[in-house]
């Protein structure tokens, strides 16, 4: 393989792995990789992203044989700083400000000396634990938890993360790491209940595990399904099932271990309904959920503040929509449309793809607790468990459909403004035009989503 093609393929693989680990949809990942390869001068390469696999191929040229490269990219955790760098890198590459080798050197250097290296591990874990603690506190506020429950949730979130990180350090399969987190949450919640009278055990457990409940992956699965990437959607659904099964297994084990000591005096399983919670409390909870997850995902500075504010905004929009008589699902859909459009318009200022910022903004509405409660309730024979699973699926589709529609409408308005010369900053959003500066690739069909900054 010529050196240029070798570097271009290697760069595309690293970019694809980073995007998939961060929860990007298959459509978004494919668009970004196509853009990177075209910018590198490899115009005849094709890209396929299916169920965590990245397939790059190029037909034969003269005497050289055709090439196909397959790489595995398992789902991981969102890294906002990496997504920001990738966005800037794609823009620089398309505009000719950086070469393929410069971009490749930066990504390879990050792999060898980045956040995953030994010197950064301690600080990374501390920041992640702080972020997840805020997320747990915010989830408790959303669900109307008492002050004691909220405090316990913040502490147990750190304990559950410590158990998860310890298992990951031992290179344990992910499902066992999640089971350890679930077991730790149950043991900690049981101890809290024994010491504190008004601690809500079930809410403590769910809030402590909120970071691992089906959220971003569920959104990505629904988005892949809506955009026609059915195999990738099936892969994400299986990932949701296995991750939730790990949590449920750990929780179920903890409940059985504690049963001889507490009997039926502790309510480990109960419906979480935020009845009688004030708007201020719910909005504060949403701000903490989005801000906490943003902090755990390497969000810093003004970006972190903006993401937290968007989380509060989406919750406010849902409350307003419900106050005027809309059902909860329609309210979620409408709020997702507005936030999707805002994230597209704010993408140049934040330096983040709109899909990454939108997923964090919508996190307070994600259906992870429904799926968790449905699976756990099924194991213990709780009535209404099937309804919880259905509610989770409908919520995921409402979020994904609304977010995509908002992105689509905003990107169409950007296209119209650019055509009329009304938007001086339209070109600041590199993925709104996946072809970058290549004029022949700007003419994408109007009915596609490829020009949306995902």
Tab-separated table of C-alpha atoms in Angstrom:
chain	number	residue	atom	x	y	z
A	1	UNK	CA	0.000	0.000	0.000
A	2	UNK	CA	1.341	3.466	-0.812
A	3	UNK	CA	2.427	5.437	2.233
A	4	UNK	CA	-0.302	8.023	1.748
A	5	UNK	CA	-3.034	5.396	1.737
A	6	UNK	CA	-1.484	3.612	4.696
A	7	UNK	CA	-1.497	6.805	6.768
A	8	UNK	CA	-5.015	7.720	5.643
A	9	UNK	CA	-6.407	4.303	6.582
A	10	UNK	CA	-4.633	4.343	9.950
A	11	UNK	CA	-5.998	7.828	10.673
A	12	UNK	CA	-9.516	6.766	9.693
A	13	UNK	CA	-9.347	3.732	11.997
A	14	UNK	CA	-8.228	5.813	15.000
A	15	UNK	CA	-10.901	8.421	14.317
A	16	UNK	CA	-13.579	5.756	13.946
A	17	UNK	CA	-12.598	3.984	17.162
A	18	UNK	CA	-12.707	7.255	19.096
A	19	UNK	CA	-16.114	8.185	17.681
A	20	UNK	CA	-17.716	4.791	18.326
A	21	UNK	CA	-16.319	4.615	21.863
A	22	UNK	CA	-17.867	8.025	22.449
A	23	UNK	CA	-21.342	6.904	21.413
A	24	UNK	CA	-21.443	8.457	17.928
A	25	UNK	CA	-24.023	6.933	15.619
A	26	UNK	CA	-22.933	4.748	12.721
A	27	UNK	CA	-24.185	7.359	10.257
A	28	UNK	CA	-22.139	10.104	11.919
A	29	UNK	CA	-19.030	7.920	12.129
A	30	UNK	CA	-19.299	6.912	8.480
A	31	UNK	CA	-19.711	10.523	7.365
A	32	UNK	CA	-16.684	11.665	9.373
A	33	UNK	CA	-14.464	8.871	8.059
A	34	UNK	CA	-15.534	9.510	4.466
A	35	UNK	CA	-14.688	13.147	4.923
A	36	UNK	CA	-11.293	12.349	6.438
A	37	UNK	CA	-10.380	9.969	3.614
A	38	UNK	CA	-11.483	12.411	0.916
A	39	UNK	CA	-9.509	15.184	2.592
A	40	UNK	CA	-6.473	12.873	2.586
A	41	UNK	CA	-6.851	12.410	-1.162
A	42	UNK	CA	-8.196	8.849	-1.024
A	43	UNK	CA	-11.353	9.514	-3.027
A	44	UNK	CA	-12.080	5.933	-4.058
A	45	UNK	CA	-12.207	4.438	-0.545
A	46	UNK	CA	-15.454	3.137	0.912
A	47	UNK	CA	-16.406	3.058	4.587
A	48	UNK	CA	-18.673	0.652	6.431
A	49	UNK	CA	-19.522	0.816	10.142
A	50	UNK	CA	-21.510	-2.150	11.456
A	51	UNK	CA	-21.957	-3.382	15.036
A	52	UNK	CA	-18.678	-1.937	16.282
A	53	UNK	CA	-16.704	-2.917	13.181
A	54	UNK	CA	-15.005	-0.394	10.927
A	55	UNK	CA	-14.503	-1.691	7.393
A	56	UNK	CA	-12.346	0.373	5.037
A	57	UNK	CA	-11.779	-0.726	1.462
A	58	UNK	CA	-10.219	0.581	-1.710
A	59	UNK	CA	-10.413	-0.947	-5.200
A	60	UNK	CA	-7.323	-2.046	-7.072
A	61	UNK	CA	-5.290	0.525	-8.962
A	62	UNK	CA	-3.379	-0.641	-11.971
A	63	UNK	CA	-1.035	-3.361	-10.779
A	64	UNK	CA	-1.829	-2.835	-7.081
A	65	UNK	CA	-4.394	-5.117	-5.491
A	66	UNK	CA	-7.618	-4.075	-3.811
A	67	UNK	CA	-7.393	-3.472	-0.071
A	68	UNK	CA	-9.840	-4.144	2.757
A	69	UNK	CA	-9.116	-3.303	6.380
A	70	UNK	CA	-11.359	-4.418	9.266
A	71	UNK	CA	-11.036	-3.025	12.787
A	72	UNK	CA	-13.009	-3.710	15.964
A	73	UNK	CA	-14.220	-0.701	17.951
A	74	UNK	CA	-16.118	-1.715	21.090
A	75	UNK	CA	-18.319	0.907	22.777
A	76	UNK	CA	-16.697	2.885	25.530
A	77	UNK	CA	-17.183	6.163	27.362
A	78	UNK	CA	-17.692	9.603	25.912
A	79	UNK	CA	-14.600	11.831	25.867
A	80	UNK	CA	-15.587	15.404	25.069
A	81	UNK	CA	-12.018	16.644	24.800
A	82	UNK	CA	-11.210	13.944	22.265
A	83	UNK	CA	-14.390	14.723	20.308
A	84	UNK	CA	-13.425	18.400	20.278
A	85	UNK	CA	-9.967	17.572	18.972
A	86	UNK	CA	-11.402	15.295	16.309
A	87	UNK	CA	-13.783	18.027	15.156
A	88	UNK	CA	-10.943	20.536	14.898
A	89	UNK	CA	-8.725	17.935	13.237
A	90	UNK	CA	-11.293	17.150	10.546
A	91	UNK	CA	-11.733	20.847	9.852
A	92	UNK	CA	-7.984	21.480	9.647
A	93	UNK	CA	-7.501	18.449	7.417
A	94	UNK	CA	-10.279	19.497	5.044
A	95	UNK	CA	-8.998	23.074	4.834
A	96	UNK	CA	-5.400	21.979	4.287
A	97	UNK	CA	-4.114	23.498	7.517
A	98	UNK	CA	-2.738	20.130	8.692
A	99	UNK	CA	-1.446	17.045	6.960
A	100	UNK	CA	-2.539	13.458	7.465
A	101	UNK	CA	0.721	12.604	9.189
A	102	UNK	CA	0.381	15.499	11.627
A	103	UNK	CA	-3.132	14.384	12.582
A	104	UNK	CA	-2.026	10.771	12.848
A	105	UNK	CA	0.923	11.695	15.058
A	106	UNK	CA	-1.383	13.585	17.447
A	107	UNK	CA	-3.816	10.674	17.800
A	108	UNK	CA	-1.052	8.102	18.257
A	109	UNK	CA	0.672	10.333	20.812
A	110	UNK	CA	-2.609	10.660	22.705
A	111	UNK	CA	-2.991	6.879	22.764
A	112	UNK	CA	0.492	6.432	24.187
A	113	UNK	CA	0.615	9.424	26.521
A	114	UNK	CA	-2.998	10.548	26.990
A	115	UNK	CA	-5.585	10.170	29.725
A	116	UNK	CA	-5.226	6.432	29.781
A	117	UNK	CA	-1.536	6.511	30.672
A	118	UNK	CA	-0.297	5.801	34.176
A	119	UNK	CA	0.540	9.388	35.082
A	120	UNK	CA	-2.988	10.535	34.312
A	121	UNK	CA	-4.942	7.607	35.757
A	122	UNK	CA	-5.275	8.913	39.317
A	123	UNK	CA	-6.456	12.371	38.314
A	124	UNK	CA	-8.806	10.936	35.690
A	125	UNK	CA	-10.435	8.611	38.213
A	126	UNK	CA	-10.805	11.404	40.776
A	127	UNK	CA	-12.482	13.719	38.287
A	128	UNK	CA	-14.707	10.933	36.963
A	129	UNK	CA	-15.759	10.003	40.500
A	130	UNK	CA	-16.613	13.632	41.265
A	131	UNK	CA	-18.652	13.906	38.081
A	132	UNK	CA	-20.553	10.686	38.729
A	133	UNK	CA	-21.238	11.785	42.298
A	134	UNK	CA	-22.840	14.971	40.968
A	135	UNK	CA	-24.814	12.865	38.512
A	136	UNK	CA	-26.118	10.655	41.322
A	137	UNK	CA	-27.118	13.678	43.382
A	138	UNK	CA	-28.868	15.205	40.381
A	139	UNK	CA	-30.755	11.993	39.649
A	140	UNK	CA	-31.984	11.913	43.252
A	141	UNK	CA	-33.251	15.470	42.939
A	142	UNK	CA	-35.048	14.589	39.700
A	143	UNK	CA	-36.800	11.709	41.447
A	144	UNK	CA	-37.742	13.749	44.509
A	145	UNK	CA	-35.325	12.125	46.930
A	146	UNK	CA	-34.959	13.291	50.501
A	147	UNK	CA	-31.876	15.169	51.647
A	148	UNK	CA	-30.510	12.024	53.311
A	149	UNK	CA	-31.118	9.959	50.177
A	150	UNK	CA	-29.439	12.565	48.007
A	151	UNK	CA	-26.363	12.629	50.227
A	152	UNK	CA	-26.192	8.821	50.270
A	153	UNK	CA	-26.535	8.708	46.485
A	154	UNK	CA	-23.551	11.006	46.054
A	155	UNK	CA	-21.371	8.844	48.303
A	156	UNK	CA	-22.575	5.535	46.846
A	157	UNK	CA	-21.927	6.762	43.300
A	158	UNK	CA	-18.256	7.121	44.211
A	159	UNK	CA	-18.190	3.687	45.879
A	160	UNK	CA	-19.847	2.025	42.882
A	161	UNK	CA	-17.393	3.706	40.520
A	162	UNK	CA	-14.470	2.547	42.669
A	163	UNK	CA	-15.708	-1.052	42.473
A	164	UNK	CA	-16.204	-0.752	38.724
A	165	UNK	CA	-12.762	0.800	38.174
A	166	UNK	CA	-11.090	-1.862	40.335
A	167	UNK	CA	-12.624	-4.647	38.252
A	168	UNK	CA	-11.630	-2.860	35.059
A	169	UNK	CA	-8.066	-2.578	36.374
A	170	UNK	CA	-8.083	-6.363	36.781
A	171	UNK	CA	-9.177	-6.601	33.122
A	172	UNK	CA	-12.451	-8.194	34.100
A	173	UNK	CA	-15.132	-8.483	31.392
A	174	UNK	CA	-17.423	-5.481	31.431
A	175	UNK	CA	-20.474	-7.384	32.627
A	176	UNK	CA	-18.645	-8.460	35.814
A	177	UNK	CA	-17.402	-4.925	36.438
A	178	UNK	CA	-20.974	-3.680	36.233
A	179	UNK	CA	-22.149	-6.489	38.509
A	180	UNK	CA	-19.559	-5.374	41.073
A	181	UNK	CA	-20.916	-1.828	40.871
A	182	UNK	CA	-24.466	-3.105	41.355
A	183	UNK	CA	-23.483	-5.250	44.334
A	184	UNK	CA	-21.623	-2.344	45.944
A	185	UNK	CA	-24.649	-0.074	45.496
A	186	UNK	CA	-26.968	-2.561	47.227
A	187	UNK	CA	-24.609	-3.164	50.146
A	188	UNK	CA	-24.044	0.555	50.608
A	189	UNK	CA	-27.746	1.412	50.348
A	190	UNK	CA	-28.597	-1.292	52.900
A	191	UNK	CA	-26.039	0.108	55.326
A	192	UNK	CA	-27.377	3.626	54.782
A	193	UNK	CA	-30.926	2.455	55.469
A	194	UNK	CA	-29.825	0.870	58.738
A	195	UNK	CA	-28.213	4.119	59.886
A	196	UNK	CA	-30.510	6.782	58.402
A	197	UNK	CA	-34.254	6.527	58.926
A	198	UNK	CA	-35.520	8.395	55.849
A	199	UNK	CA	-33.051	6.977	53.319
A	200	UNK	CA	-34.908	5.643	50.263
A	201	UNK	CA	-33.127	2.389	49.480
A	202	UNK	CA	-34.396	1.801	45.942
A	203	UNK	CA	-33.655	5.371	44.894
A	204	UNK	CA	-30.182	5.226	46.475
A	205	UNK	CA	-29.350	2.153	44.394
A	206	UNK	CA	-30.657	3.521	41.096
A	207	UNK	CA	-29.000	6.919	41.609
A	208	UNK	CA	-25.658	5.298	42.446
A	209	UNK	CA	-25.852	3.306	39.200
A	210	UNK	CA	-27.271	6.128	37.068
A	211	UNK	CA	-24.028	6.574	35.126
A	212	UNK	CA	-24.215	3.020	33.755
A	213	UNK	CA	-27.925	2.837	33.035
A	214	UNK	CA	-28.888	2.634	29.375
A	215	UNK	CA	-28.556	6.237	28.268
A	216	UNK	CA	-26.217	7.294	25.497
A	217	UNK	CA	-26.132	3.760	24.079
A	218	UNK	CA	-29.947	3.635	23.997
A	219	UNK	CA	-30.006	6.980	22.215
A	220	UNK	CA	-27.433	5.759	19.699
A	221	UNK	CA	-29.397	2.551	19.089
A	222	UNK	CA	-32.600	4.468	18.417
A	223	UNK	CA	-30.748	6.888	16.150
A	224	UNK	CA	-29.161	4.057	14.168
A	225	UNK	CA	-32.559	2.397	13.784
A	226	UNK	CA	-34.236	5.601	12.618
A	227	UNK	CA	-31.489	6.348	10.093
A	228	UNK	CA	-31.570	2.798	8.694
A	229	UNK	CA	-28.434	1.299	10.278
A	230	UNK	CA	-30.260	-1.744	11.568
A	231	UNK	CA	-27.292	-4.038	12.226
A	232	UNK	CA	-25.518	-1.340	14.203
A	233	UNK	CA	-28.725	-0.682	16.112
A	234	UNK	CA	-28.973	-4.396	16.917
A	235	UNK	CA	-25.404	-4.352	18.215
A	236	UNK	CA	-26.131	-1.391	20.479
A	237	UNK	CA	-29.325	-3.044	21.747
A	238	UNK	CA	-27.309	-6.141	22.679
A	239	UNK	CA	-24.801	-3.902	24.443
A	240	UNK	CA	-27.649	-2.270	26.389
A	241	UNK	CA	-29.024	-5.686	27.343
A	242	UNK	CA	-25.656	-7.038	28.498
A	243	UNK	CA	-24.716	-3.913	30.458
A	244	UNK	CA	-28.094	-3.700	32.167
A	245	UNK	CA	-27.974	-7.447	32.842
A	246	UNK	CA	-24.639	-6.963	34.603
A	247	UNK	CA	-26.077	-4.253	36.831
A	248	UNK	CA	-29.229	-6.260	37.532
A	249	UNK	CA	-27.197	-9.385	38.350
A	250	UNK	CA	-25.115	-7.488	40.894
A	251	UNK	CA	-28.188	-5.868	42.429
A	252	UNK	CA	-30.075	-9.182	42.583
A	253	UNK	CA	-27.084	-10.872	44.235
A	254	UNK	CA	-26.865	-8.085	46.785
A	255	UNK	CA	-30.580	-8.328	47.577
A	256	UNK	CA	-30.323	-12.090	48.122
A	257	UNK	CA	-27.231	-11.680	50.313
A	258	UNK	CA	-28.935	-9.052	52.470
A	259	UNK	CA	-32.292	-10.839	52.731
A	260	UNK	CA	-31.320	-12.970	55.787
A	261	UNK	CA	-30.328	-9.815	57.679
A	262	UNK	CA	-33.059	-7.334	56.745
A	263	UNK	CA	-35.924	-9.579	55.656
A	264	UNK	CA	-38.676	-7.589	53.932
A	265	UNK	CA	-38.129	-4.438	55.959
A	266	UNK	CA	-36.086	-2.804	53.185
A	267	UNK	CA	-37.791	-1.847	49.896
A	268	UNK	CA	-35.157	-2.611	47.288
A	269	UNK	CA	-37.600	-2.435	44.377
A	270	UNK	CA	-40.225	0.255	44.014
A	271	UNK	CA	-41.527	2.510	41.268
A	272	UNK	CA	-39.688	5.817	41.068
A	273	UNK	CA	-42.213	8.576	40.476
A	274	UNK	CA	-41.171	12.192	41.118
A	275	UNK	CA	-44.500	13.313	42.568
A	276	UNK	CA	-44.739	16.720	44.211
A	277	UNK	CA	-41.236	17.864	43.260
A	278	UNK	CA	-40.852	21.597	42.637
A	279	UNK	CA	-39.698	22.916	39.284
A	280	UNK	CA	-36.604	24.452	40.860
A	281	UNK	CA	-35.563	21.110	42.353
A	282	UNK	CA	-36.114	19.208	39.110
A	283	UNK	CA	-34.236	21.764	37.011
A	284	UNK	CA	-31.362	21.804	39.506
A	285	UNK	CA	-31.244	18.014	39.302
A	286	UNK	CA	-31.108	18.142	35.506
A	287	UNK	CA	-28.261	20.680	35.628
A	288	UNK	CA	-26.294	18.392	37.952
A	289	UNK	CA	-26.977	15.298	35.834
A	290	UNK	CA	-25.747	16.914	32.613
A	291	UNK	CA	-22.937	18.791	34.327
A	292	UNK	CA	-21.792	15.745	36.279
A	293	UNK	CA	-21.689	13.521	33.228
A	294	UNK	CA	-19.989	16.278	31.259
A	295	UNK	CA	-17.307	16.534	33.958
A	296	UNK	CA	-16.814	12.761	33.976
A	297	UNK	CA	-16.525	12.903	30.168
A	298	UNK	CA	-13.618	15.383	30.232
A	299	UNK	CA	-15.786	18.472	29.784
A	300	UNK	CA	-14.121	21.605	31.125
A	301	UNK	CA	-14.612	25.356	31.336
A	302	UNK	CA	-17.282	27.114	29.323
A	303	UNK	CA	-18.240	23.898	27.540
A	304	UNK	CA	-19.090	22.226	30.832
A	305	UNK	CA	-21.158	25.218	31.963
A	306	UNK	CA	-22.991	25.291	28.627
A	307	UNK	CA	-23.767	21.558	28.755
A	308	UNK	CA	-25.097	21.841	32.306
A	309	UNK	CA	-27.251	24.812	31.291
A	310	UNK	CA	-28.623	22.872	28.308
A	311	UNK	CA	-29.574	20.041	30.654
A	312	UNK	CA	-31.541	22.485	32.786
A	313	UNK	CA	-33.129	24.011	29.688
A	314	UNK	CA	-34.381	20.702	28.332
A	315	UNK	CA	-35.975	19.875	31.681
A	316	UNK	CA	-37.610	23.314	31.801
A	317	UNK	CA	-39.025	22.803	28.305
A	318	UNK	CA	-40.503	19.446	29.315
A	319	UNK	CA	-42.109	20.957	32.402
A	320	UNK	CA	-43.615	23.815	30.383
A	321	UNK	CA	-44.941	21.424	27.733
A	322	UNK	CA	-46.537	19.219	30.368
A	323	UNK	CA	-48.012	22.266	32.107
A	324	UNK	CA	-49.890	23.226	28.924
A	325	UNK	CA	-51.411	19.770	28.676
A	326	UNK	CA	-49.040	17.725	26.506
A	327	UNK	CA	-48.349	14.114	27.420
A	328	UNK	CA	-44.929	13.249	28.809
A	329	UNK	CA	-43.787	11.566	25.585
A	330	UNK	CA	-44.895	14.478	23.378
A	331	UNK	CA	-43.244	16.906	25.795
A	332	UNK	CA	-39.979	14.955	25.582
A	333	UNK	CA	-40.186	14.911	21.779
A	334	UNK	CA	-40.784	18.670	21.592
A	335	UNK	CA	-37.961	19.462	24.015
A	336	UNK	CA	-35.566	17.236	22.056
A	337	UNK	CA	-36.416	19.096	18.822
A	338	UNK	CA	-35.565	22.452	20.390
A	339	UNK	CA	-32.355	21.240	22.019
A	340	UNK	CA	-31.232	19.469	18.830
A	341	UNK	CA	-31.564	22.728	16.907
A	342	UNK	CA	-29.780	24.720	19.617
A	343	UNK	CA	-26.868	22.264	19.677
A	344	UNK	CA	-26.359	22.608	15.913
A	345	UNK	CA	-26.309	26.391	16.155
A	346	UNK	CA	-24.022	26.316	19.206
A	347	UNK	CA	-21.602	23.760	17.757
A	348	UNK	CA	-19.094	26.305	16.344
A	349	UNK	CA	-18.931	28.184	19.649
A	350	UNK	CA	-18.590	25.045	21.762
A	351	UNK	CA	-16.191	23.330	19.369
A	352	UNK	CA	-18.156	20.091	19.827
A	353	UNK	CA	-20.230	18.027	17.408
A	354	UNK	CA	-23.897	18.721	18.033
A	355	UNK	CA	-24.588	15.036	18.665
A	356	UNK	CA	-22.129	14.909	21.587
A	357	UNK	CA	-23.491	18.033	23.265
A	358	UNK	CA	-27.089	17.006	22.597
A	359	UNK	CA	-26.666	13.567	24.181
A	360	UNK	CA	-25.396	15.129	27.397
A	361	UNK	CA	-28.100	17.805	27.373
A	362	UNK	CA	-30.808	15.151	26.985
A	363	UNK	CA	-29.283	12.837	29.595
A	364	UNK	CA	-31.774	13.806	32.363
A	365	UNK	CA	-34.555	12.403	30.162
A	366	UNK	CA	-32.820	9.186	29.095
A	367	UNK	CA	-34.762	5.959	29.779
A	368	UNK	CA	-32.101	3.992	31.631
A	369	UNK	CA	-34.051	3.766	34.880
A	370	UNK	CA	-37.076	2.358	33.028
A	371	UNK	CA	-35.015	-0.417	31.455
A	372	UNK	CA	-33.237	-1.222	34.722
A	373	UNK	CA	-36.463	-1.324	36.720
A	374	UNK	CA	-38.181	-3.390	34.043
A	375	UNK	CA	-35.452	-6.044	33.992
A	376	UNK	CA	-35.074	-6.149	37.780
A	377	UNK	CA	-38.830	-6.255	38.264
A	378	UNK	CA	-39.101	-9.138	35.809
A	379	UNK	CA	-36.620	-11.170	37.866
A	380	UNK	CA	-38.526	-10.558	41.111
A	381	UNK	CA	-42.013	-10.828	39.585
A	382	UNK	CA	-43.027	-7.200	40.110
A	383	UNK	CA	-46.232	-6.156	38.344
A	384	UNK	CA	-45.853	-3.572	35.592
A	385	UNK	CA	-42.269	-4.478	34.696
A	386	UNK	CA	-43.201	-4.899	31.040
A	387	UNK	CA	-44.741	-1.429	31.027
A	388	UNK	CA	-41.443	-0.020	32.292
A	389	UNK	CA	-39.541	-1.585	29.393
A	390	UNK	CA	-42.063	-0.266	26.868
A	391	UNK	CA	-41.881	3.212	28.402
A	392	UNK	CA	-38.090	3.087	28.112
A	393	UNK	CA	-38.228	2.148	24.427
A	394	UNK	CA	-40.769	4.871	23.609
A	395	UNK	CA	-38.753	7.478	25.509
A	396	UNK	CA	-35.570	6.551	23.624
A	397	UNK	CA	-37.350	6.912	20.277
A	398	UNK	CA	-38.899	10.251	21.273
A	399	UNK	CA	-35.491	11.605	22.258
A	400	UNK	CA	-33.786	10.330	19.124
A	401	UNK	CA	-36.524	11.400	16.712
A	402	UNK	CA	-36.793	14.831	18.297
A	403	UNK	CA	-33.053	15.359	18.393
A	404	UNK	CA	-32.582	14.319	14.767
A	405	UNK	CA	-35.477	16.509	13.641
A	406	UNK	CA	-34.053	19.496	15.485
A	407	UNK	CA	-30.618	18.910	13.951
A	408	UNK	CA	-32.146	18.529	10.495
A	409	UNK	CA	-34.219	21.713	10.707
A	410	UNK	CA	-31.312	23.730	12.076
A	411	UNK	CA	-28.917	22.450	9.432
A	412	UNK	CA	-31.431	23.244	6.675
A	413	UNK	CA	-31.740	26.775	8.010
A	414	UNK	CA	-27.937	27.046	7.993
A	415	UNK	CA	-27.868	25.844	4.398
A	416	UNK	CA	-30.520	28.377	3.391
A	417	UNK	CA	-28.733	31.183	5.228
A	418	UNK	CA	-25.454	30.234	3.575
A	419	UNK	CA	-27.114	30.278	0.150
A	420	UNK	CA	-28.517	33.751	0.835
A	421	UNK	CA	-25.242	34.969	2.309
A	422	UNK	CA	-26.895	35.673	5.662
A	423	UNK	CA	-24.748	33.395	7.851
A	424	UNK	CA	-21.165	34.584	8.097
A	425	UNK	CA	-20.277	31.705	10.426
A	426	UNK	CA	-21.829	28.843	8.528
A	427	UNK	CA	-18.448	27.512	7.530
A	428	UNK	CA	-17.338	27.423	11.162
A	429	UNK	CA	-19.306	24.200	11.551
A	430	UNK	CA	-17.184	21.732	9.601
A	431	UNK	CA	-19.462	18.731	9.833
A	432	UNK	CA	-22.515	20.640	8.605
A	433	UNK	CA	-20.719	20.204	5.296
A	434	UNK	CA	-19.079	16.780	5.453
A	435	UNK	CA	-17.105	17.513	2.318
A	436	UNK	CA	-15.283	20.417	3.929
A	437	UNK	CA	-13.756	22.591	1.242
A	438	UNK	CA	-14.259	20.139	-1.614
A	439	UNK	CA	-16.901	21.821	-3.817
A	440	UNK	CA	-17.841	18.701	-5.768
A	441	UNK	CA	-18.955	16.981	-2.562
A	442	UNK	CA	-21.002	19.873	-1.211
A	443	UNK	CA	-24.003	18.982	-3.370
A	444	UNK	CA	-25.538	16.382	-1.073
A	445	UNK	CA	-29.194	15.444	-1.528
A	446	UNK	CA	-31.432	17.704	0.524
A	447	UNK	CA	-33.302	14.765	1.994
A	448	UNK	CA	-30.246	13.236	3.673
A	449	UNK	CA	-28.894	13.831	7.151
A	450	UNK	CA	-25.260	13.703	6.046
A	451	UNK	CA	-24.896	17.476	6.258
A	452	UNK	CA	-25.976	17.519	9.896
A	453	UNK	CA	-23.130	17.982	12.335
A	454	UNK	CA	-23.489	14.704	14.217
